Short mmCIF file of C-alpha atoms in Angstrom, two decimals:
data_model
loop_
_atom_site.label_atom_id
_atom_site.label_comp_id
_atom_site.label_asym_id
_atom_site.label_seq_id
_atom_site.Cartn_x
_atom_site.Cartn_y
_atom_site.Cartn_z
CA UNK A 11 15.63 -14.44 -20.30
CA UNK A 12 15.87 -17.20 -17.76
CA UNK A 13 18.99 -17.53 -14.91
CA UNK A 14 20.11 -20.83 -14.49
CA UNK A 15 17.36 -23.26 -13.49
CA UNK A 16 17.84 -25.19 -10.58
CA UNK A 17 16.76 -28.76 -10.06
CA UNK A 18 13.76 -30.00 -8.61
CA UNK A 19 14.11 -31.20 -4.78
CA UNK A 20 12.45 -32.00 -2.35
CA UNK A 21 11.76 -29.41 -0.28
CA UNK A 22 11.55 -28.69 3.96
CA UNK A 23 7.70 -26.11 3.38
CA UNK A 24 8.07 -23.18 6.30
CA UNK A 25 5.81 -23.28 8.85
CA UNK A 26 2.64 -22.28 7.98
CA UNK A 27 1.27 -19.18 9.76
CA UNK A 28 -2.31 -17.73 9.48
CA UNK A 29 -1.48 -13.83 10.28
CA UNK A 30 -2.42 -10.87 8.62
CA UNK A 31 -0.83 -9.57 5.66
CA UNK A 32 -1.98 -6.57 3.59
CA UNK A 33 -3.17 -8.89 0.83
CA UNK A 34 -5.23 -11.29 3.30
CA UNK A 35 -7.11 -10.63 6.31
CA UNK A 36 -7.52 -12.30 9.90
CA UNK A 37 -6.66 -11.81 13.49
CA UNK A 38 -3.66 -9.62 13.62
CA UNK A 39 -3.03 -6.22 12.96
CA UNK A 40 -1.78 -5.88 9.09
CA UNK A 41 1.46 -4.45 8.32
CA UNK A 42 2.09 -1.25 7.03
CA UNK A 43 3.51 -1.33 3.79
CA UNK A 44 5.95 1.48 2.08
CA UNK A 45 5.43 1.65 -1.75
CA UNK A 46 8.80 3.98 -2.39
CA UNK A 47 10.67 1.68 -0.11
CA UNK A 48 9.20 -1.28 -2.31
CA UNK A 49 10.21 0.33 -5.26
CA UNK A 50 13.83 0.70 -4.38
CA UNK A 51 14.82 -2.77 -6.22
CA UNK A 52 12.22 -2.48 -8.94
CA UNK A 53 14.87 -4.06 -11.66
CA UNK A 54 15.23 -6.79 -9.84
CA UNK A 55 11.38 -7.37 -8.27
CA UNK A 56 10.01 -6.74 -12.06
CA UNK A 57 12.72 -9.61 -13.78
CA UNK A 58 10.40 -12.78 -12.63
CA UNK A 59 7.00 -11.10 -13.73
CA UNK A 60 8.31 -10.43 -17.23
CA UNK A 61 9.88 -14.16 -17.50
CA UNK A 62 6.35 -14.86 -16.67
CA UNK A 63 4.64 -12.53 -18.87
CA UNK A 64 7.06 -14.06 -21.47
CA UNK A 65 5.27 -17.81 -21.07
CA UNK A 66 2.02 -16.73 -20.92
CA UNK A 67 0.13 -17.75 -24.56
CA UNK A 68 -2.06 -15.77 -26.80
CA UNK A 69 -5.26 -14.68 -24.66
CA UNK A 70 -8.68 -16.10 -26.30
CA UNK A 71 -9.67 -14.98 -29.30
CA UNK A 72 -6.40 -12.63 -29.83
CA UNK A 73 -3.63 -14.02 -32.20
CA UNK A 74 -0.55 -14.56 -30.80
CA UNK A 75 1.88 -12.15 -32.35
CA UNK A 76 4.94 -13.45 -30.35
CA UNK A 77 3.89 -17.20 -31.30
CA UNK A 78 4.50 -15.95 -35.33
CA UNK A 79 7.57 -14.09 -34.72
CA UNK A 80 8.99 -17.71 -32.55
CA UNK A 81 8.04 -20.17 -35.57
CA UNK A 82 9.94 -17.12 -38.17
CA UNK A 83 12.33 -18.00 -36.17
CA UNK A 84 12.74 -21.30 -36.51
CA UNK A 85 11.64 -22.25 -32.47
CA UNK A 86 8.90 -24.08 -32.05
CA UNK A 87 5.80 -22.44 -31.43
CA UNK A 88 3.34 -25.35 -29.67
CA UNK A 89 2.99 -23.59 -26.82
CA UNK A 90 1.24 -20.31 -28.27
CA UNK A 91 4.01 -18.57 -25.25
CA UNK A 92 3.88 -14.89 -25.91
CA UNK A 93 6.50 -12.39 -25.01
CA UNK A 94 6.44 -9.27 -23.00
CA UNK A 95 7.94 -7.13 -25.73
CA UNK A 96 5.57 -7.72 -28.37
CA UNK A 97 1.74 -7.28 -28.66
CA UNK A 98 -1.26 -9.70 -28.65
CA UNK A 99 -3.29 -8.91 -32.18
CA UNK A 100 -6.90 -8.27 -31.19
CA UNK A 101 -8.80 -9.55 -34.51
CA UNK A 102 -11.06 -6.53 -34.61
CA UNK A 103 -13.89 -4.43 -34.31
CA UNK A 104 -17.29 -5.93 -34.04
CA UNK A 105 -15.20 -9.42 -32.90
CA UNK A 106 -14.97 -9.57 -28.82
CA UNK A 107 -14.66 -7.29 -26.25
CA UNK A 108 -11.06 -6.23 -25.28
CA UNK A 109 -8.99 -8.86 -23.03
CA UNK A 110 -10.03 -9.10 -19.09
CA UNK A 111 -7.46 -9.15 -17.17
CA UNK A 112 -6.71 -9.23 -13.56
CA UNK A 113 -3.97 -8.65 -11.30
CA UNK A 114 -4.04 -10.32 -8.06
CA UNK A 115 -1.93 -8.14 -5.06
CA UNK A 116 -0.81 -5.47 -7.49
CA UNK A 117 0.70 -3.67 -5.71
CA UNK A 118 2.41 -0.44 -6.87
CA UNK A 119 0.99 -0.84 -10.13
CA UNK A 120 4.17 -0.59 -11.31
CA UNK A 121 4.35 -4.61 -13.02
CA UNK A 122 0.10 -4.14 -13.68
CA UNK A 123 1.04 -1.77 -16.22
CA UNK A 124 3.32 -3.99 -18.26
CA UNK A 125 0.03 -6.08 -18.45
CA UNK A 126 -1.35 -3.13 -20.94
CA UNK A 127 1.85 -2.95 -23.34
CA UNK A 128 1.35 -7.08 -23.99
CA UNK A 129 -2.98 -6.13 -24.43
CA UNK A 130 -3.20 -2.31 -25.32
CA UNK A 131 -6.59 -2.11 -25.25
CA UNK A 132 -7.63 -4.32 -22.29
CA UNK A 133 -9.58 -3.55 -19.61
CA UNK A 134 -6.72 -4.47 -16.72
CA UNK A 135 -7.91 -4.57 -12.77
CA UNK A 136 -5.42 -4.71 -10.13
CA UNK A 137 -6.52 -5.84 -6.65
CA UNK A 138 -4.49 -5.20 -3.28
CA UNK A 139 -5.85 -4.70 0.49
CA UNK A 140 -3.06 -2.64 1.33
CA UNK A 141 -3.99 1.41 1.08
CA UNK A 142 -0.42 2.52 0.71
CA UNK A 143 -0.06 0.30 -2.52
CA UNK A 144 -3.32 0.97 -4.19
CA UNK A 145 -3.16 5.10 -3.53
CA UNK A 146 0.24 4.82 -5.17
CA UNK A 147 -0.96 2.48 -8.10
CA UNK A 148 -4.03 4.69 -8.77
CA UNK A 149 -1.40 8.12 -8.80
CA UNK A 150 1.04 6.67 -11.00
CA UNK A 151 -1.29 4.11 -13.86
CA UNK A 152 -4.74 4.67 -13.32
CA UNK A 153 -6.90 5.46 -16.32
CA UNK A 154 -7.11 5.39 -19.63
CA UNK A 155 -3.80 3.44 -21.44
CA UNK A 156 -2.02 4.57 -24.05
CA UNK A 157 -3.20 1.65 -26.69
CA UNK A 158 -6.92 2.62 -25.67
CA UNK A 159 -7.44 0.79 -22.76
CA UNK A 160 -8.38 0.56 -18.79
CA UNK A 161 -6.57 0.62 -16.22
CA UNK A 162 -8.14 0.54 -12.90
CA UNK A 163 -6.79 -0.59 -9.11
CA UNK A 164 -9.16 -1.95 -6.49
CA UNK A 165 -9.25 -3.17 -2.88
CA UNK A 166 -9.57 -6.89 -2.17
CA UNK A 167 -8.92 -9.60 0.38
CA UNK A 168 -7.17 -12.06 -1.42
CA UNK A 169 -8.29 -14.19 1.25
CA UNK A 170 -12.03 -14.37 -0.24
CA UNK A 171 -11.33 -12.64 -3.60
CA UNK A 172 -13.81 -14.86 -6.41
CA UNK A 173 -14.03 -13.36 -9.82
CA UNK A 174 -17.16 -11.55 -10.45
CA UNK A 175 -17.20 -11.38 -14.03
CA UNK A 176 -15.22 -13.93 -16.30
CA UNK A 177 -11.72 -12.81 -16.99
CA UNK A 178 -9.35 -13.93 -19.93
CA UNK A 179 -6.35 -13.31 -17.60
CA UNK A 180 -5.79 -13.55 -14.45
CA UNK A 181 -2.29 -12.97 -13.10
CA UNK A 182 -0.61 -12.65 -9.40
CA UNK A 183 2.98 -11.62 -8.91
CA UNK A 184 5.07 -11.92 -5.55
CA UNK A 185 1.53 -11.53 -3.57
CA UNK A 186 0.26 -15.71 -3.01
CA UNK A 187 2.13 -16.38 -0.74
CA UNK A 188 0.29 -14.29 2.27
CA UNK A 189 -2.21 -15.59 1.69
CA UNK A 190 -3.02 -19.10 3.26
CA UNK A 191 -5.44 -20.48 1.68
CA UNK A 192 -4.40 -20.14 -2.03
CA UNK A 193 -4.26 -23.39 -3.28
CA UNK A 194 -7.72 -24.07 -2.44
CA UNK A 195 -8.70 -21.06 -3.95
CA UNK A 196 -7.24 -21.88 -7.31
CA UNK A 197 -10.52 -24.27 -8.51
CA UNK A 198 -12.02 -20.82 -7.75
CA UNK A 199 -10.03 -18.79 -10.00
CA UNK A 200 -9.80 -21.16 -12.69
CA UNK A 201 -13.25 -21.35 -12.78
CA UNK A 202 -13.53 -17.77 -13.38
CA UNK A 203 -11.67 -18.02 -16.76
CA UNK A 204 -13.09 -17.95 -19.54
CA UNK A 205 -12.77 -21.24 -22.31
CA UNK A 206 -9.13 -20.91 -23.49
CA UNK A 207 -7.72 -18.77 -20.18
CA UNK A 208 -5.02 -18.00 -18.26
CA UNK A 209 -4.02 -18.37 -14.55
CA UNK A 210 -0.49 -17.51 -13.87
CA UNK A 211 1.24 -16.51 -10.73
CA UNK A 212 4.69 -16.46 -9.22
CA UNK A 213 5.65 -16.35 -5.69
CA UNK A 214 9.03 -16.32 -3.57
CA UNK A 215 10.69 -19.43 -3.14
CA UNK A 216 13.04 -18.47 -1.07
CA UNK A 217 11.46 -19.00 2.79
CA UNK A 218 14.53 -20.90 3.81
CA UNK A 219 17.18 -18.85 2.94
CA UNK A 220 19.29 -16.92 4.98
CA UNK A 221 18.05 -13.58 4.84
CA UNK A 222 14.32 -14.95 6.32
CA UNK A 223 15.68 -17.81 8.57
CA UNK A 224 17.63 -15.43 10.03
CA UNK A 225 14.55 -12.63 10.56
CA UNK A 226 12.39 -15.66 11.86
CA UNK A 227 15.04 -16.78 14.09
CA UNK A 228 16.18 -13.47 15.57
CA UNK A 229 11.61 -12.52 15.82
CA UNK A 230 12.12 -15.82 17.91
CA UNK A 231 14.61 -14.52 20.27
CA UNK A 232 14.22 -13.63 24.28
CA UNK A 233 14.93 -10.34 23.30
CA UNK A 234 12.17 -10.02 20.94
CA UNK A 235 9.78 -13.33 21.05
CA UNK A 236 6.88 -11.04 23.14
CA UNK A 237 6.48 -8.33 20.97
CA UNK A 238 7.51 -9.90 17.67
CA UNK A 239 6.80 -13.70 17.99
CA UNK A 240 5.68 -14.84 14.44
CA UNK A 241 6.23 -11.73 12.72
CA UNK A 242 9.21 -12.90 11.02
CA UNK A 243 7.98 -15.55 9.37
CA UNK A 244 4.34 -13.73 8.38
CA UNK A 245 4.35 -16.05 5.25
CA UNK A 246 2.32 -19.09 4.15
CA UNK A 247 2.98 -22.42 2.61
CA UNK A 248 3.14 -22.21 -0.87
CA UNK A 249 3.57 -25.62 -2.36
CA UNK A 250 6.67 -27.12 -4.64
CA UNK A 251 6.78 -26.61 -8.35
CA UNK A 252 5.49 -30.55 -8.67
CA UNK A 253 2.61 -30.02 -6.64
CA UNK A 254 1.47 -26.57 -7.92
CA UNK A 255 1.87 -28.75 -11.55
CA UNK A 256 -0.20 -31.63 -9.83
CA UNK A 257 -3.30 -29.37 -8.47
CA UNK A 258 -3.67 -27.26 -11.66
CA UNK A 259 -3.77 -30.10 -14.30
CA UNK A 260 -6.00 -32.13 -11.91
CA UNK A 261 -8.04 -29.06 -12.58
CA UNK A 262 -8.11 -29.55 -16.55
CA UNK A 263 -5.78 -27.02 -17.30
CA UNK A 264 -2.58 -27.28 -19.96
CA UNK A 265 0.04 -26.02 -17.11
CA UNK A 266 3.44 -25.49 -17.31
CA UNK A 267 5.67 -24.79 -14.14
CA UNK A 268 9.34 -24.07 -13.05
CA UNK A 269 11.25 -22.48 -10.77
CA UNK A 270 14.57 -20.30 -11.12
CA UNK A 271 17.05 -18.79 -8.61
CA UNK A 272 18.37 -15.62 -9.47
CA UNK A 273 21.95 -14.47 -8.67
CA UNK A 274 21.31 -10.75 -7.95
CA UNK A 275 23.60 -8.55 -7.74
CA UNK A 276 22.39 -5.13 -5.16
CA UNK A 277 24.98 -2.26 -5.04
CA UNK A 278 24.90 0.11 -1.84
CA UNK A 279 25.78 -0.16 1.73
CA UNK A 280 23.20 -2.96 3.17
CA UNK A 281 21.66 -3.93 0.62
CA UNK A 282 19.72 -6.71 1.73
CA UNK A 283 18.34 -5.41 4.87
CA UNK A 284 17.51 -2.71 2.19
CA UNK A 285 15.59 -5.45 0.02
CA UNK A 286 13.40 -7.15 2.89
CA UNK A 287 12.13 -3.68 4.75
CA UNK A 288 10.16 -3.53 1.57
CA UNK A 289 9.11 -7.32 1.58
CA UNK A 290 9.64 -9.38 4.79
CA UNK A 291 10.20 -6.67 7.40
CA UNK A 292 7.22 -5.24 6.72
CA UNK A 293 5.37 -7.40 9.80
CA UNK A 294 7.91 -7.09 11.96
CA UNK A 295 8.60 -3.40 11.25
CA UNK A 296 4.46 -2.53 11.81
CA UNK A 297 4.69 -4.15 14.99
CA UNK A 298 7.74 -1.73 16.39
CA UNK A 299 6.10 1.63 14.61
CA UNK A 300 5.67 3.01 17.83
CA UNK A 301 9.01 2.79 19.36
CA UNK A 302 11.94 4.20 17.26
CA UNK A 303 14.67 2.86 20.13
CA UNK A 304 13.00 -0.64 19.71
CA UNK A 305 13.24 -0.56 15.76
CA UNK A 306 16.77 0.39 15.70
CA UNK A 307 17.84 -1.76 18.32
CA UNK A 308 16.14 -4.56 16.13
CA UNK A 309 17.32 -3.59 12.73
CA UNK A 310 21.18 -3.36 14.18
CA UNK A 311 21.21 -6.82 15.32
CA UNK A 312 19.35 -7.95 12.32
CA UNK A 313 21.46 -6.02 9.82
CA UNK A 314 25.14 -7.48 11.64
CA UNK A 315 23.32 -11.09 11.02
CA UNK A 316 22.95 -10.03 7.22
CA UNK A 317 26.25 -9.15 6.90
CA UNK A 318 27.83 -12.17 7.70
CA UNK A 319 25.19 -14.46 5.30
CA UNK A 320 25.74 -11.81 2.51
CA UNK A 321 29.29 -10.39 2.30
CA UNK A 322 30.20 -7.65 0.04
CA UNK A 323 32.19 -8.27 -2.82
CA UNK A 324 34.38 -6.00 -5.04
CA UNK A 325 31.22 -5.21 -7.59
CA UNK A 326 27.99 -5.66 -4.98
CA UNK A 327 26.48 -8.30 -2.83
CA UNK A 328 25.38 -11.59 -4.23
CA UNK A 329 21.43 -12.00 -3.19
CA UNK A 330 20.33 -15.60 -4.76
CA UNK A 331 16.08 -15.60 -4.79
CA UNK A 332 14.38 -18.79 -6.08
CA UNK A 333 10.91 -17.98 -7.81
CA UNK A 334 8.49 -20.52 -8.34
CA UNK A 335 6.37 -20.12 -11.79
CA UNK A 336 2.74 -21.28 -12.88
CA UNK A 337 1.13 -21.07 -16.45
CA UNK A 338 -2.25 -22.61 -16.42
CA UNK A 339 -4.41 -22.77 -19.49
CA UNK A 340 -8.03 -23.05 -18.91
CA UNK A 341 -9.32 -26.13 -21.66
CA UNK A 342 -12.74 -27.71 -22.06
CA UNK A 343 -13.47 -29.76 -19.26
#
């Protein structure tokens, strides 16, 4: 299900940057955040959390119905790696309580939801500070889930976010990397586990590309430095593949990490600026909501830059986007 994976390399981290996003708090304002306008490239936003879905194993205590169906097949099945199209077998009544799962920055709810076709009769909770997101998620998933489950959406500060019950799951797509202190707080989560679970999360990769060197650059400007400063480049360190791998088995988990680029291809007329006002613009866009000359004066110069990075061809424009992936398996420590 993979794209082509790229090699490891060493890699220049972005500046780090300790603003407010809407899944961590602190000193400025937080940006507003659209879910429709989110939505817009749901295809391509959902690929990475189903090729992680896809390498997470069997959850404790359920049997691994993917795992059987690999080994049938003749793959090896060591890894106990499930798959996003088949089901987890819970072992039964009067066993253990349904999986616990949670979903760090959920968002939409749209990717939470996939959570409860893998575990139909978990209890699933999805966690985001952002209003917009979590009114949207609650409309379109809350409740009860077709296999007999829970789904429910809550506010959080990723920020300061520490389980408070043990959870067999706990998952984070696209949202770690606003918030700054996450790989201190992964100890934290793993701790939360219980014996046997899962911590896996994927985040951008893709900081240095052109489409958010060139917001950063242009947020840096004389034109636009004193009312948008830092706001294009409101993101935090994350860390390389090697050192995510290096923190979570120093924690006593089983881990398994990679990272892929994927060649996307967006139809339409702009299609990038399209892609980052639901992601990266956000910031900046918040910041201008009060004057409409500003924001099109700022999206026009920022939309002639995109062009020229990412030039239409005959069947769409070519949008590469490097993902970094974590698995971590909680073991006896």
């Amino acid at each position: 299900m993979h794209s082509d994976f790229v090699p490891e390399s060493v890699e220049t981290p972005p500046r780090e940057f300790t603003g407010t996003s809407a899944r961590t708090s602190d000193p400025l304002p937080a940006p507003l955040w659209d879910p429709q306008q989110y939505l817009h490239h749901s295809g391509h936003r959902t690929r990475p959390f189903l090729d992680l879905l896809a390498r997470i194993p069997a959850l404790p205590g359920f049997a691994g119905a993917a795992a059987a169906d690999t080994a049938a097949a003749g793959e090896p099945a060591a890894r106990g790696m499930g798959s996003p199209h088949t089901r987890d077998i819970h072992p039964g009544p009067g066993t253990r309580p349904p999986a616990r799962i949670a979903d760090l920055g959920c968002g939409p709810g749209n990717v939470t939801a996939l959570l409860t076709e893998r575990w139909p009769e978990a209890r699933v909770t999805g966690f985001d500070l952002s209003p917009e997101m979590l009114a949207q998620a609650d409309k379109d998933h809350a409740g009860t889930t077709p296999g007999g489950g829970w789904l429910d959406f809550r506010p959080a500060d990723l920020a300061h976010w520490t389980p408070e019950e043990p959870y067999d799951l706990i998952v984070s797509n696209a949202a770690l990397q606003w918030v700054p202190n996450h790989p201190e707080s992964l100890a934290c989560w793993i701790d939360g586990l219980t014996p046997g679970g899962t911590l896996a999360f994927q985040v951008p990769g893709n900081f240095t590309s052109p489409s958010h060197a060139l917001l950063g650059e242009l947020c840096e400007s004389p034109r636009w430095r004193a009312r948008l400063g830092d706001h294009g480049r409101r993101y935090v360190h994350i860390l390389g593949p090697a050192d995510y791998l290096l923190r979570l088995t120093g924690l006593g988990c089983e881990a398994d990490v990679w990272e892929t680029t994927y060649s996307q291809l967006l139809p339409g007329e702009d299609p990038v600026l399209d892609w980052v006002k639901g992601t990266a613009l956000r910031p900046a866009l918040t910041a201008l909501a009060d004057d409409e000359e500003a924001t099109g004066a700022f999206l026009a110069e920022y939309r002639e830059l995109l062009r020229r990075a990412y030039p239409p061809g005959p069947h769409g424009t070519v949008f590469p986007f490097r993902r970094i992936f974590a698995v971590a398996r909680r073991t006896d420590r």
